[in-house]
mmCIF file of C-alpha atoms and ligand atoms in Angstrom:
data_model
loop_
_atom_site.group_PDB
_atom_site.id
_atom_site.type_symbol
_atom_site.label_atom_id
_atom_site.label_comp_id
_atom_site.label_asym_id
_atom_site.label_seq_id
_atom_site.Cartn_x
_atom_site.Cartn_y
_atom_site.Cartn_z
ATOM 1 C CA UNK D 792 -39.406 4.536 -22.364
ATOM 2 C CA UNK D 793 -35.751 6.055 -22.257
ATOM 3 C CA UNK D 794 -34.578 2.829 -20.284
ATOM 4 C CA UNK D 795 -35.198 0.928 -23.826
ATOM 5 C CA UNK D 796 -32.985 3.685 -25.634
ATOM 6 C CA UNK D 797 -29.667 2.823 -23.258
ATOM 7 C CA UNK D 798 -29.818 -0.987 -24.071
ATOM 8 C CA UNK D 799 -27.043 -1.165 -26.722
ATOM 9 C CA UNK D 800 -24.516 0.863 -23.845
ATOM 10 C CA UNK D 801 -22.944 -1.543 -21.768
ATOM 11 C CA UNK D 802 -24.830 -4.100 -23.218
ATOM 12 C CA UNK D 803 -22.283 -5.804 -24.369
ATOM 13 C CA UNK D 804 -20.605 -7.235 -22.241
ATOM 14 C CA UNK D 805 -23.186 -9.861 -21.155
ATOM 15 C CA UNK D 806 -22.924 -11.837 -24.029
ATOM 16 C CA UNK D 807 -19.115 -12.106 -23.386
ATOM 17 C CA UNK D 808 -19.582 -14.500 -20.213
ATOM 18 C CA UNK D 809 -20.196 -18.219 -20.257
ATOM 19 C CA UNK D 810 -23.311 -19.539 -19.200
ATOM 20 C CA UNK D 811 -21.246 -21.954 -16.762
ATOM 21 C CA UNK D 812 -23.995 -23.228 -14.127
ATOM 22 C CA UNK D 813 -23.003 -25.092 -10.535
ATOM 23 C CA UNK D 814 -24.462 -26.942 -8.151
ATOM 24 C CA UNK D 815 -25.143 -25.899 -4.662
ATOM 25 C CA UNK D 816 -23.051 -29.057 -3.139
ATOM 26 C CA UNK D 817 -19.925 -27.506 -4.900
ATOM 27 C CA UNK D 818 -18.986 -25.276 -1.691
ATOM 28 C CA UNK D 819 -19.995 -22.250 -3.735
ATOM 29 C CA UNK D 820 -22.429 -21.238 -0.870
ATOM 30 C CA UNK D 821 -20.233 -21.564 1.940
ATOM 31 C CA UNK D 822 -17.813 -19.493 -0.163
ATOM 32 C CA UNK D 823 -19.960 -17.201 -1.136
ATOM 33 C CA UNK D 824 -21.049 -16.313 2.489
ATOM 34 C CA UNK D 825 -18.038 -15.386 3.264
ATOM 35 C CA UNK D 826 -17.621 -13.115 0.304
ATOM 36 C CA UNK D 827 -21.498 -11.890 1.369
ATOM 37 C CA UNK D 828 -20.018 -10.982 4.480
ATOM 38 C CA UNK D 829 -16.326 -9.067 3.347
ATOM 39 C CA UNK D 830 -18.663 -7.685 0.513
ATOM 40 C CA UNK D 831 -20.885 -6.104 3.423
ATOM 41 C CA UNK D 832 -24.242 -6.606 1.391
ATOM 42 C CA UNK D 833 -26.565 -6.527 4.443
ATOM 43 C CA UNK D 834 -26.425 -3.483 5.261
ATOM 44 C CA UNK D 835 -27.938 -1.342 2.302
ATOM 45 C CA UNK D 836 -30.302 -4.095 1.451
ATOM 46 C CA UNK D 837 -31.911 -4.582 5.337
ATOM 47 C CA UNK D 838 -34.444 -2.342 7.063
ATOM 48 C CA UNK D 839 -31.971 -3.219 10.614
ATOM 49 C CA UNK D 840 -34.078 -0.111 12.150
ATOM 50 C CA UNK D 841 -36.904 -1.485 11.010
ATOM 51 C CA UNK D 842 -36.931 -5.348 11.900
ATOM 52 C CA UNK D 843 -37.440 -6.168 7.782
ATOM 53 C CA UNK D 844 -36.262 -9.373 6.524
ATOM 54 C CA UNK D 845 -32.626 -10.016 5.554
ATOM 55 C CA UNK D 846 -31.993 -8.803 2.273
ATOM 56 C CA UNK D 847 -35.822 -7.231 1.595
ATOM 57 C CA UNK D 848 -34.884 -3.648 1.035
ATOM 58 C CA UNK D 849 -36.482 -0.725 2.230
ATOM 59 C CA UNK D 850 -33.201 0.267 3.939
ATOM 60 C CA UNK D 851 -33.080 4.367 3.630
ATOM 61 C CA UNK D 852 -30.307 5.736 2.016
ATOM 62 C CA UNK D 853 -29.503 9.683 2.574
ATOM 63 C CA UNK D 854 -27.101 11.389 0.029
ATOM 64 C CA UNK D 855 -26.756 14.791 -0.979
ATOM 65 C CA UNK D 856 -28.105 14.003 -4.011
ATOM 66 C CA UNK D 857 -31.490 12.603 -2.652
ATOM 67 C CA UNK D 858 -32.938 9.383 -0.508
ATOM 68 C CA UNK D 859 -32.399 6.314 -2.293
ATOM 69 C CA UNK D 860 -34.121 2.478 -0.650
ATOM 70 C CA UNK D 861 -32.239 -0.381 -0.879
ATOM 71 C CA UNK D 862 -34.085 -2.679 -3.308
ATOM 72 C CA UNK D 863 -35.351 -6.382 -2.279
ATOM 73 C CA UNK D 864 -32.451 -8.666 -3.337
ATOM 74 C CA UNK D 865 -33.865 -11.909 -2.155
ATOM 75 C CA UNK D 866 -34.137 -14.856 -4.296
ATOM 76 C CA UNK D 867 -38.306 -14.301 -4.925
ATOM 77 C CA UNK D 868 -39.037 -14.131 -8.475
ATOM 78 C CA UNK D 869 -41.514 -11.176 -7.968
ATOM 79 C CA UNK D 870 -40.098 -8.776 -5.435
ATOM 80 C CA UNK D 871 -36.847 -9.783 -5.439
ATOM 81 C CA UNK D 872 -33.867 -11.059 -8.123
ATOM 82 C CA UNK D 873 -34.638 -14.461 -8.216
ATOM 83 C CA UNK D 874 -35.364 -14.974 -11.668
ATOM 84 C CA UNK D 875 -31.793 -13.245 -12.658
ATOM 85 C CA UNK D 876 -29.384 -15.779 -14.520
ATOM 86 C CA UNK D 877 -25.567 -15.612 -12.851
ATOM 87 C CA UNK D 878 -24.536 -13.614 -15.633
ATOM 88 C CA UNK D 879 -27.057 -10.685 -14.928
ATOM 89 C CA UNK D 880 -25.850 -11.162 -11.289
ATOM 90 C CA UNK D 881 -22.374 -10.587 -12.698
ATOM 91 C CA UNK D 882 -23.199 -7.820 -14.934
ATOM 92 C CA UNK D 883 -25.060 -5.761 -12.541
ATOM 93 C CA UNK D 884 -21.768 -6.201 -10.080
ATOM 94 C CA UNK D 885 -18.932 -5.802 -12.781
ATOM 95 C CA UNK D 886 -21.304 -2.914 -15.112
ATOM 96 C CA UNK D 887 -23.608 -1.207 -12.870
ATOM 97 C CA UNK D 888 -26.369 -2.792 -15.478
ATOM 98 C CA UNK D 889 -29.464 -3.696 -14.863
ATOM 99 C CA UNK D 890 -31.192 -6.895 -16.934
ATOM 100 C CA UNK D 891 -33.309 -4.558 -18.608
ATOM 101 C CA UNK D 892 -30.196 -2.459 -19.797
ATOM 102 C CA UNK D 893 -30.855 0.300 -17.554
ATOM 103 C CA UNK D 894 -27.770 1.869 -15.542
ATOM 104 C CA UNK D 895 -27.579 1.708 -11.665
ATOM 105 C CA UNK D 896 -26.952 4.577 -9.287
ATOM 106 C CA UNK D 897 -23.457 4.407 -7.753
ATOM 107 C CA UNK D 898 -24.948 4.538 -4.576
ATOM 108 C CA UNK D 899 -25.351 0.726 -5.357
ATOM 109 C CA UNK D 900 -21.375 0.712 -4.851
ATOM 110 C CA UNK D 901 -20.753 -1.477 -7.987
ATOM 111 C CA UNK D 902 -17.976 1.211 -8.430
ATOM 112 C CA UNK D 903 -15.947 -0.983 -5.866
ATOM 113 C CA UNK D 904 -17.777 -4.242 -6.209
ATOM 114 C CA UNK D 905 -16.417 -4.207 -9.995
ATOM 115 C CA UNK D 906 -13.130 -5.229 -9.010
ATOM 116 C CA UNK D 907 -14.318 -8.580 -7.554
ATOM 117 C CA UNK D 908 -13.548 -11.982 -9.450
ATOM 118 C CA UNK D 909 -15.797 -13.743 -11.313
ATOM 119 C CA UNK D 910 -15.903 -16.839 -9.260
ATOM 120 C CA UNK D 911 -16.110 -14.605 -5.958
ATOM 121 C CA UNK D 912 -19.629 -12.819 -7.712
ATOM 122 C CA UNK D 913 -20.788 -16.535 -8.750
ATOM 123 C CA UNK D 914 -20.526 -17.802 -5.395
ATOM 124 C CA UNK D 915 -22.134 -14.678 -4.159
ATOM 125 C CA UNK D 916 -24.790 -15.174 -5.880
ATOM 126 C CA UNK D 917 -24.793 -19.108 -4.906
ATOM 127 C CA UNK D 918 -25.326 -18.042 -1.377
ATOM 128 C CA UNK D 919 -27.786 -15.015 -1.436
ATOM 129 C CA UNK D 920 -30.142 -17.671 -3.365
ATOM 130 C CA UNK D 921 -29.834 -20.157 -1.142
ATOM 131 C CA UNK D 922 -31.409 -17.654 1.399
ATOM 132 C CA UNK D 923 -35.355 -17.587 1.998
ATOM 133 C CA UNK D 924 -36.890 -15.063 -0.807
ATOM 134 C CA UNK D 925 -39.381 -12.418 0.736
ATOM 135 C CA UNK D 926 -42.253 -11.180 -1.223
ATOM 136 C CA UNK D 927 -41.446 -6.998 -0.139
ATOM 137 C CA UNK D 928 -41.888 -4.511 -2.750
ATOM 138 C CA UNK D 929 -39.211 -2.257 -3.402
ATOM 139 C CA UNK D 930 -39.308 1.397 -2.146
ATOM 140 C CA UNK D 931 -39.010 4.133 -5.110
ATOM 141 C CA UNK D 932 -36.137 6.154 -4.630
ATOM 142 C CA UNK D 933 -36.980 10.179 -3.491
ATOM 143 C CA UNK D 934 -34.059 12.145 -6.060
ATOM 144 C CA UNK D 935 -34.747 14.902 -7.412
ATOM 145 C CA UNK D 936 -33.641 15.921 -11.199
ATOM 146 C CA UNK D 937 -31.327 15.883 -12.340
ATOM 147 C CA UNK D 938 -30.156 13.353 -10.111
ATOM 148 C CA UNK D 939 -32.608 10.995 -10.072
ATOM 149 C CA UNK D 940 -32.479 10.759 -14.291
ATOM 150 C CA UNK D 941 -31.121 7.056 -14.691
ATOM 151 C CA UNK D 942 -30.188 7.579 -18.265
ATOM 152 C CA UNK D 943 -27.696 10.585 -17.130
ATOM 153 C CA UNK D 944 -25.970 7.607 -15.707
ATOM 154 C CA UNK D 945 -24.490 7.219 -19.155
ATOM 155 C CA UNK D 946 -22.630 10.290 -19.043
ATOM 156 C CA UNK D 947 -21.308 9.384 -15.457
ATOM 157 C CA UNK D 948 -20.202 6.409 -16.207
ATOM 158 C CA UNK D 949 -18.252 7.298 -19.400
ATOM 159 C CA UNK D 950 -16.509 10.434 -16.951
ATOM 160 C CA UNK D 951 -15.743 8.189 -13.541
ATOM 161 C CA UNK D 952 -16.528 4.465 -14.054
ATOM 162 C CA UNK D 953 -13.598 1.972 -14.597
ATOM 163 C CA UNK D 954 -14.938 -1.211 -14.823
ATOM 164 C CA UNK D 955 -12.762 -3.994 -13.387
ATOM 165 C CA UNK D 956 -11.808 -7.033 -12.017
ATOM 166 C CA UNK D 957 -9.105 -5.393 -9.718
ATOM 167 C CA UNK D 958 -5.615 -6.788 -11.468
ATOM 168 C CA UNK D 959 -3.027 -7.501 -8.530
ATOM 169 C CA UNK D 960 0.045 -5.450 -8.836
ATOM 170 C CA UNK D 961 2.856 -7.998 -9.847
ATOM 171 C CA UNK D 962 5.572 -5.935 -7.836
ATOM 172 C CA UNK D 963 3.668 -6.253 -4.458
ATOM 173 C CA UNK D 964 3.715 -9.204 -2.625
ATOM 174 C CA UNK D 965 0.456 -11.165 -2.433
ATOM 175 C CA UNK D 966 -0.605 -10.159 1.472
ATOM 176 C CA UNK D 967 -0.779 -6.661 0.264
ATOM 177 C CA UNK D 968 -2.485 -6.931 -2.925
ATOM 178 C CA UNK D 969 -4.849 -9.557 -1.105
ATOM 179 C CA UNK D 970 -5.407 -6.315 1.248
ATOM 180 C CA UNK D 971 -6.176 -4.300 -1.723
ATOM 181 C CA UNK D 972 -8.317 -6.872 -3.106
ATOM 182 C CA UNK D 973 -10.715 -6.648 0.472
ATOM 183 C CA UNK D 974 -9.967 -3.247 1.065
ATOM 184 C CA UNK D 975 -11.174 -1.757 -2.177
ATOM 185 C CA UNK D 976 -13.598 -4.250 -4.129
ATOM 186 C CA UNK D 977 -15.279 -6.250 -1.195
ATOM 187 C CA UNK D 978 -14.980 -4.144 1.774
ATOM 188 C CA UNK D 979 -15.932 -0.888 -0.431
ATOM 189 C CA UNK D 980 -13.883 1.109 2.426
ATOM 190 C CA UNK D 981 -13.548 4.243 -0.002
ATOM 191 C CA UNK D 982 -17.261 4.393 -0.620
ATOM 192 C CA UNK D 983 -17.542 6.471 2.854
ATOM 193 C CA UNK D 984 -13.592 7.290 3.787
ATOM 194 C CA UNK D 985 -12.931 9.171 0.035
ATOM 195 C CA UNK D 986 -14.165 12.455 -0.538
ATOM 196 C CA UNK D 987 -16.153 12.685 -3.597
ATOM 197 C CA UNK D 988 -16.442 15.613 -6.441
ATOM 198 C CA UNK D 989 -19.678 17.597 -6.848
ATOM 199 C CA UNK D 990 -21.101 14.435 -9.125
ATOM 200 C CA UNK D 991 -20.549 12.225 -6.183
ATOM 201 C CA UNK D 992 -17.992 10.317 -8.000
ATOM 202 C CA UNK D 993 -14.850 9.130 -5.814
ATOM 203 C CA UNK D 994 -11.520 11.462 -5.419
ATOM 204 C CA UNK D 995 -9.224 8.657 -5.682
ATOM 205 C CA UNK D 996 -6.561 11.170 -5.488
ATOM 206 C CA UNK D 997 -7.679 11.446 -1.946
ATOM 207 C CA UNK D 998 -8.475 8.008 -1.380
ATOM 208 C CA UNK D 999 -8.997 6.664 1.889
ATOM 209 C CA UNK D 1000 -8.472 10.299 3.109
ATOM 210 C CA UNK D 1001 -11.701 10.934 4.951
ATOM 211 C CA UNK D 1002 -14.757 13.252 4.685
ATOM 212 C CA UNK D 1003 -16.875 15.517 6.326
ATOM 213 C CA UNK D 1004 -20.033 14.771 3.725
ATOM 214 C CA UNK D 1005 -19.913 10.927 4.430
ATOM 215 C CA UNK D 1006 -23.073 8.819 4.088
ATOM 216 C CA UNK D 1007 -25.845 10.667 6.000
ATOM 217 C CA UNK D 1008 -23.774 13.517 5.582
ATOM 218 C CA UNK D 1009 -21.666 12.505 9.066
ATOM 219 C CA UNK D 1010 -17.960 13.078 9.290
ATOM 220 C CA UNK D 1011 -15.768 9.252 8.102
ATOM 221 C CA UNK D 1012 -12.021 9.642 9.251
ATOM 222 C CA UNK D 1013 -8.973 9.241 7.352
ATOM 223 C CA UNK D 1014 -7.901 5.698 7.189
ATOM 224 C CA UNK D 1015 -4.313 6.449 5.321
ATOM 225 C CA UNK D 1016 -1.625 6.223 7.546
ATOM 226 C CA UNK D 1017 -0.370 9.646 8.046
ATOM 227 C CA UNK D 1018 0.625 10.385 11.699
ATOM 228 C CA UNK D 1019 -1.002 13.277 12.202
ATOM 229 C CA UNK D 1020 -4.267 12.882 10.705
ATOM 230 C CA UNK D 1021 -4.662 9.494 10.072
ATOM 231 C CA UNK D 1022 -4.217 6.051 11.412
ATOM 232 C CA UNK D 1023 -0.653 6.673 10.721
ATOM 233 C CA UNK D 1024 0.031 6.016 14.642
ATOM 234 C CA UNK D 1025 -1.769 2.847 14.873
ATOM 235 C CA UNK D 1026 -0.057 -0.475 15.317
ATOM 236 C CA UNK D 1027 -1.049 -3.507 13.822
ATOM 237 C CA UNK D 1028 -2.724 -4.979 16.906
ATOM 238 C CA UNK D 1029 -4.650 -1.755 17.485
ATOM 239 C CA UNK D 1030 -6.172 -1.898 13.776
ATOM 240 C CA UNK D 1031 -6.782 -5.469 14.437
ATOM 241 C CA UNK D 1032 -8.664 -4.132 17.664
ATOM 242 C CA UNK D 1033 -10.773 -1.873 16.352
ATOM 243 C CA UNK D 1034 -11.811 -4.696 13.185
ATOM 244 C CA UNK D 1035 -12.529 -7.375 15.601
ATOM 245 C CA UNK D 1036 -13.817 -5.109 18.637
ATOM 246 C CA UNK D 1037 -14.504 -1.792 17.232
ATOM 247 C CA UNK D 1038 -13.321 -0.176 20.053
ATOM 248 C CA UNK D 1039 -10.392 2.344 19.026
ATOM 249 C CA UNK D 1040 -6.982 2.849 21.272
ATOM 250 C CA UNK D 1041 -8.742 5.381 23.282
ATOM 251 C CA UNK D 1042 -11.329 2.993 24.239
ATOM 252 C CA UNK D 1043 -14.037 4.317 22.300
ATOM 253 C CA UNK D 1044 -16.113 2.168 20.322
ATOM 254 C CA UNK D 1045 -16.884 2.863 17.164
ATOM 255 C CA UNK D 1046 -20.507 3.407 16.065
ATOM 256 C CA UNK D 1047 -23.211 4.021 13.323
ATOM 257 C CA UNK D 1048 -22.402 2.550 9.778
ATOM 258 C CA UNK D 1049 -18.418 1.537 10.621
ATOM 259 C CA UNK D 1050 -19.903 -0.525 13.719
ATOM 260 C CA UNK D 1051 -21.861 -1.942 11.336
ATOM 261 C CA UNK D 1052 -18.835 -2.991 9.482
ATOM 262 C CA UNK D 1053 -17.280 -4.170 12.097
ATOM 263 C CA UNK D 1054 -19.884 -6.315 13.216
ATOM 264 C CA UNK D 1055 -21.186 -7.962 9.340
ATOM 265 C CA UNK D 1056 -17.468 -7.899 7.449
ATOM 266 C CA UNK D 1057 -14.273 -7.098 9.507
ATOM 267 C CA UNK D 1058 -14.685 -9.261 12.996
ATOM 268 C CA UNK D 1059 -16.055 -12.430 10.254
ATOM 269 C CA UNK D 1060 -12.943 -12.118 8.388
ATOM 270 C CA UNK D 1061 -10.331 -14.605 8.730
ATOM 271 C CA UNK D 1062 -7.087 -13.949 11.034
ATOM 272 C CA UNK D 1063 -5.367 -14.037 7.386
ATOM 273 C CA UNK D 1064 -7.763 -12.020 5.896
ATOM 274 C CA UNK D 1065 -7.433 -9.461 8.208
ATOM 275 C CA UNK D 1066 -3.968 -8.998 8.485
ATOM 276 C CA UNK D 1067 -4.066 -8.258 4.480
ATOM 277 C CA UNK D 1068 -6.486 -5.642 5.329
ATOM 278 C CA UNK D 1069 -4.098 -4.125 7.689
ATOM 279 C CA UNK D 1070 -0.651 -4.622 5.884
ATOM 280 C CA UNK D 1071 -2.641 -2.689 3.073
ATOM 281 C CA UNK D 1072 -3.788 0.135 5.295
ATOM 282 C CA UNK D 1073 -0.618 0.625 6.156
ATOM 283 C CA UNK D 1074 0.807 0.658 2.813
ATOM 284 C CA UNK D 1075 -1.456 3.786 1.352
ATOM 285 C CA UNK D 1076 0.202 6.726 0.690
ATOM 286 C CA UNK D 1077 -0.378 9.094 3.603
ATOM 287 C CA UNK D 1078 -2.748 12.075 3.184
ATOM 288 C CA UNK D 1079 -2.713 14.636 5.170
ATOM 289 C CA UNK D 1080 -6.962 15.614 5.961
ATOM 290 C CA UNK D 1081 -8.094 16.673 9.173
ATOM 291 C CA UNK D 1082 -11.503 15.478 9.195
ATOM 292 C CA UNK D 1083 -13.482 13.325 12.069
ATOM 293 C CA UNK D 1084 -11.999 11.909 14.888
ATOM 294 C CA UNK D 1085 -8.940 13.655 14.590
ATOM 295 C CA UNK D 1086 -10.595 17.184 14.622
ATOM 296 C CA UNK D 1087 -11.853 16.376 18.210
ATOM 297 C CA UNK D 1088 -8.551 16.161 19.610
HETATM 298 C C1 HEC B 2122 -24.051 1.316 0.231
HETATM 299 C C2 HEC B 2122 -25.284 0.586 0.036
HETATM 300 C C3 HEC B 2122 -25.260 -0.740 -0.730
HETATM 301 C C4 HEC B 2122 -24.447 -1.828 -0.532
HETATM 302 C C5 HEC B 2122 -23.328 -1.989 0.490
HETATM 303 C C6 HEC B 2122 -24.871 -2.828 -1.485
HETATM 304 N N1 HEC B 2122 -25.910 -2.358 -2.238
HETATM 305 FE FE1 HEC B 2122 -26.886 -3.349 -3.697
HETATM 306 N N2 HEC B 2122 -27.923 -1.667 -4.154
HETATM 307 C C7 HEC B 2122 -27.975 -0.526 -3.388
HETATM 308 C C8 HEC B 2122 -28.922 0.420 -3.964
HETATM 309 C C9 HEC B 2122 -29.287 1.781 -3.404
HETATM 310 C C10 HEC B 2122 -29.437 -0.196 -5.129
HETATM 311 C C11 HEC B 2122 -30.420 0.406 -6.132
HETATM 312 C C12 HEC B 2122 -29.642 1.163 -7.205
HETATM 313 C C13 HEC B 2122 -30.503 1.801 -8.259
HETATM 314 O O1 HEC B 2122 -31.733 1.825 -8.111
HETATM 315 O O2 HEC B 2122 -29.941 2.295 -9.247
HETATM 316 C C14 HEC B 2122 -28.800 -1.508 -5.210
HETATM 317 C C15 HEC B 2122 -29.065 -2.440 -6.194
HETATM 318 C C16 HEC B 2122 -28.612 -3.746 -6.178
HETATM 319 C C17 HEC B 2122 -29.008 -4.763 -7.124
HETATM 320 C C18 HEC B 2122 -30.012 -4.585 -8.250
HETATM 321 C C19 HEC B 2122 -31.393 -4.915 -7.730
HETATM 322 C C20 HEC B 2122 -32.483 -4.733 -8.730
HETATM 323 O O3 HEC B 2122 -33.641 -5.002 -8.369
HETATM 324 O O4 HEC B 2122 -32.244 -4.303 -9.859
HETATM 325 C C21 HEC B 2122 -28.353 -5.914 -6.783
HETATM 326 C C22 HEC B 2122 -28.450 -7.264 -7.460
HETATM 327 C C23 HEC B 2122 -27.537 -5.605 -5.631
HETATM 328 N N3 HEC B 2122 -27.706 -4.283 -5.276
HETATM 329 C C24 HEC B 2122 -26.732 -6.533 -4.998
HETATM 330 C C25 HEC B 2122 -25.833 -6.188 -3.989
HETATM 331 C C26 HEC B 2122 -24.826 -7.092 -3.487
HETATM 332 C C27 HEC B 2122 -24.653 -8.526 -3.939
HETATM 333 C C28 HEC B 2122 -24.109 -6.410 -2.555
HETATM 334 C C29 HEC B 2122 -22.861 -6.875 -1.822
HETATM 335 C C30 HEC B 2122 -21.782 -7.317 -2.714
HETATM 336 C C31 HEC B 2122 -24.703 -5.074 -2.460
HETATM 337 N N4 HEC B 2122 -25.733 -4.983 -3.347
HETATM 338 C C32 HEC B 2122 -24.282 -4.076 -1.597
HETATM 339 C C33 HEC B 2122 -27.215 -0.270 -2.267
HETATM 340 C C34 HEC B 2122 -26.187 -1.088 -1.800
HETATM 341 C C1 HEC B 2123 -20.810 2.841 5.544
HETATM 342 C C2 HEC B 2123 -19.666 3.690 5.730
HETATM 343 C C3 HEC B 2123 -18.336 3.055 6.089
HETATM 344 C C4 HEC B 2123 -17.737 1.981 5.489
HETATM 345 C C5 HEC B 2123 -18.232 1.129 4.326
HETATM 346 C C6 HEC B 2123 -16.477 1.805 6.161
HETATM 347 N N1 HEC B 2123 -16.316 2.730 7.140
HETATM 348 FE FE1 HEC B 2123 -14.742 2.873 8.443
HETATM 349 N N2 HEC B 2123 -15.681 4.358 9.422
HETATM 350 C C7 HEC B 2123 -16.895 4.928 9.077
HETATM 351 C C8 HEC B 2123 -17.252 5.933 10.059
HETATM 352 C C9 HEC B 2123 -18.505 6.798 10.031
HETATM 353 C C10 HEC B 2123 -16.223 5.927 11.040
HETATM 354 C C11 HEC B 2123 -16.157 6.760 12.320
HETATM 355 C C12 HEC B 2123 -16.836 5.924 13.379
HETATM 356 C C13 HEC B 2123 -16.817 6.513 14.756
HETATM 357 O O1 HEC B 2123 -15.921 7.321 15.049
HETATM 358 O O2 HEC B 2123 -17.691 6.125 15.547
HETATM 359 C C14 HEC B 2123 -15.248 4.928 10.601
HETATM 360 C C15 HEC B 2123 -14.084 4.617 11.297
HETATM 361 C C16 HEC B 2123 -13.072 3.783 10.815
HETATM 362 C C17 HEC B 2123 -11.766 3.610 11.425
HETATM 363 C C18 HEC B 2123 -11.288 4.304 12.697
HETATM 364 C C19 HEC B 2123 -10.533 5.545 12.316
HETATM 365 C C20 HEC B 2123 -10.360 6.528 13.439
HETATM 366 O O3 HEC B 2123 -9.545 7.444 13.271
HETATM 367 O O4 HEC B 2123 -11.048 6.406 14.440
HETATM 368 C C21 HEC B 2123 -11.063 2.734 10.638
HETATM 369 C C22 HEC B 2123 -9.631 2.261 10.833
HETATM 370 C C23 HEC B 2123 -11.935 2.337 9.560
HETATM 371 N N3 HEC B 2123 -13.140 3.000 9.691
HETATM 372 C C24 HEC B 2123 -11.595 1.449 8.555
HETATM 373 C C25 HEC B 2123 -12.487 0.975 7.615
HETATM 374 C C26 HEC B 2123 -12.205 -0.100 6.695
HETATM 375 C C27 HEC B 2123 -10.898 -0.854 6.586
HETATM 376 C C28 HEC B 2123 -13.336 -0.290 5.944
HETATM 377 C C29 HEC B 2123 -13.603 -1.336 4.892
HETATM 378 C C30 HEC B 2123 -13.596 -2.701 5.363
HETATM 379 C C31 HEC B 2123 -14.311 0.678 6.391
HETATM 380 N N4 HEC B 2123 -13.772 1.427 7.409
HETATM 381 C C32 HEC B 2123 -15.567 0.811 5.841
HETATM 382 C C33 HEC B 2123 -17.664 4.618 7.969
HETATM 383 C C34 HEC B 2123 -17.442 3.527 7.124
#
């Protein structure tokens, strides 16, 4: 099989982690919900449309590089992950591996997810086990080659993949790199607001700047804060608004997938939380796109 060929890649790194275990009295799962919740699993990895069971998969994934179905990530042994150890949990987060050495698809958005700590992935996973397991077998994905080749994944990752954690900038002050920290490991915002190149790796030159080919190939705004095109004339409150609301300062409410993040990560966060968000938002470097909402106008 060429999945036992890409072991040794990546590989590595497993054997660096300690094989630290917890109990689930240590508050691990009530921190780890709320990192579940600014981490915005659900979504992929629920059928919503479908009634399926938290976390069971089956959840259909457009790109333009093929339909991909969230996999089962519940804690049954057969279906789902629950005979992973924390450190495959970790790996697959920080690496984009899977236990068997294979490399995930970026559409799993471990690209973002990397830059989480340690001890915010272990109490992840401390939660999502403590949740009932459910025996669904996974969907196969529907990509078509070259796309759908796992072991060109390789080759990706060596071009766009930076693994992390996320290192806060010692020259900002903590709110702001706190905001990073949410913004661009657990909140995954750039996943749909950046562009991406023709290999469907992120533009971080662009980041935040909005696209018309966002997930489901629908139009995603620019969230940098330029005035004209962006949230650039926004104020504080009105961001805080549309995160707890999702209605927008035209009284619109927003829909589709950023309603969903409204409703799973952004309205759970803490007050604290989400003024980090903000102060970070407003922080970016403005880019000047015209794409979605502003387009309208
Ligand atoms: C944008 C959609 C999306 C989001 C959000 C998402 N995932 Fe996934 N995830 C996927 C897809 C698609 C795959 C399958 C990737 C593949 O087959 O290469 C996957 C794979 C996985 C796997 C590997 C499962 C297996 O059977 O090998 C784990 C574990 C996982 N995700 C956990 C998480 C966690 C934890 C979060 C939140 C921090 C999360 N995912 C958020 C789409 C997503
Ligand atoms: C799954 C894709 C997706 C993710 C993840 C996502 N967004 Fe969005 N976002 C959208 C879409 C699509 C819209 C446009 C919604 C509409 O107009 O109904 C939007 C709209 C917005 C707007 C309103 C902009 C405007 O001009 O109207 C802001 C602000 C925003 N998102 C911030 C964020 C932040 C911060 C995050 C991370 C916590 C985030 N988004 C994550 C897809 C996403």
């Amino acid at each position: 099989m060429l999945r036992k060929t890409l072991i040794p890649f990546l590989a590595g790194p497993i054997f660096l982690f300690g094989v630290e275990g917890f109990s689930a009295d240590d508050g691990s799962v009530e921190r780890g919900k709320y990192i579940f919740d600014a981490a915005g699993c659900a979504a992929c990895h629920t059928d919503t449309a479908k009634g399926g069971a938290l976390l069971a998969g089956g959840r259909k994934l457009e790109t333009p590089f093929g339909t991909f179905y969230g996999p089962n990530i519940t804690p049954d042994p057969e279906h789902g992950i629950g005979n992973w150890t924390d450190d495959e949990f970790l790996v697959a987060l920080r690496y984009g591996v899977a236990p068997d050495g294979s490399h995930y698809f970026p559409v799993f958005p471990y690209p973002s997810y990397t830059g989480m700590t340690d001890a915010d992935i272990r109490d992840l996973k401390a939660y999502i086990f403590s949740l009932p397991a459910h025996p669904r077998p996974n969907t196969e994905h529907d990509v078509s080659p070259p796309f759908g080749w796992r072991a060109l994944m390789t080759f990706w990752k060596w071009l766009f993949f930076e693994n992390g954690p996320l290192i806060p900038d010692p020259t900002r002050e903590d709110e702001i790199n706190r905001g990073a920290y949410l913004v661009r490991a657990m909140g995954h915002c750039g996943e749909c607001h950046t562009p991406r190149n023709m290999f469907g790796a992120l533009d971080e030159g662009n980041s935040f700047a909005g696209t018309s080919q966002g997930p489901g190939g629908g139009i995603v705004p620019n969230i940098t804060p330029d005035l004209e095109t962006g949230i650039g004339g926004w104020s504080a409150d009105e961001l805080d608004t549309l995160f707890t609301l999702g209605m927008t300062p035209d009284g619109d409410f927003v829909g589709g997938e950023m309603g969903e993040v409204v409703a799973n990560t952004t309205s759970r966060l803490t007050p604290e939380d989400r003024n980090a968000m903000i102060a970070y938002l407003k922080s970016l470097p403005p880019v000047f796109n015209r794409v979605g909402r502003q387009a309208e106008n």
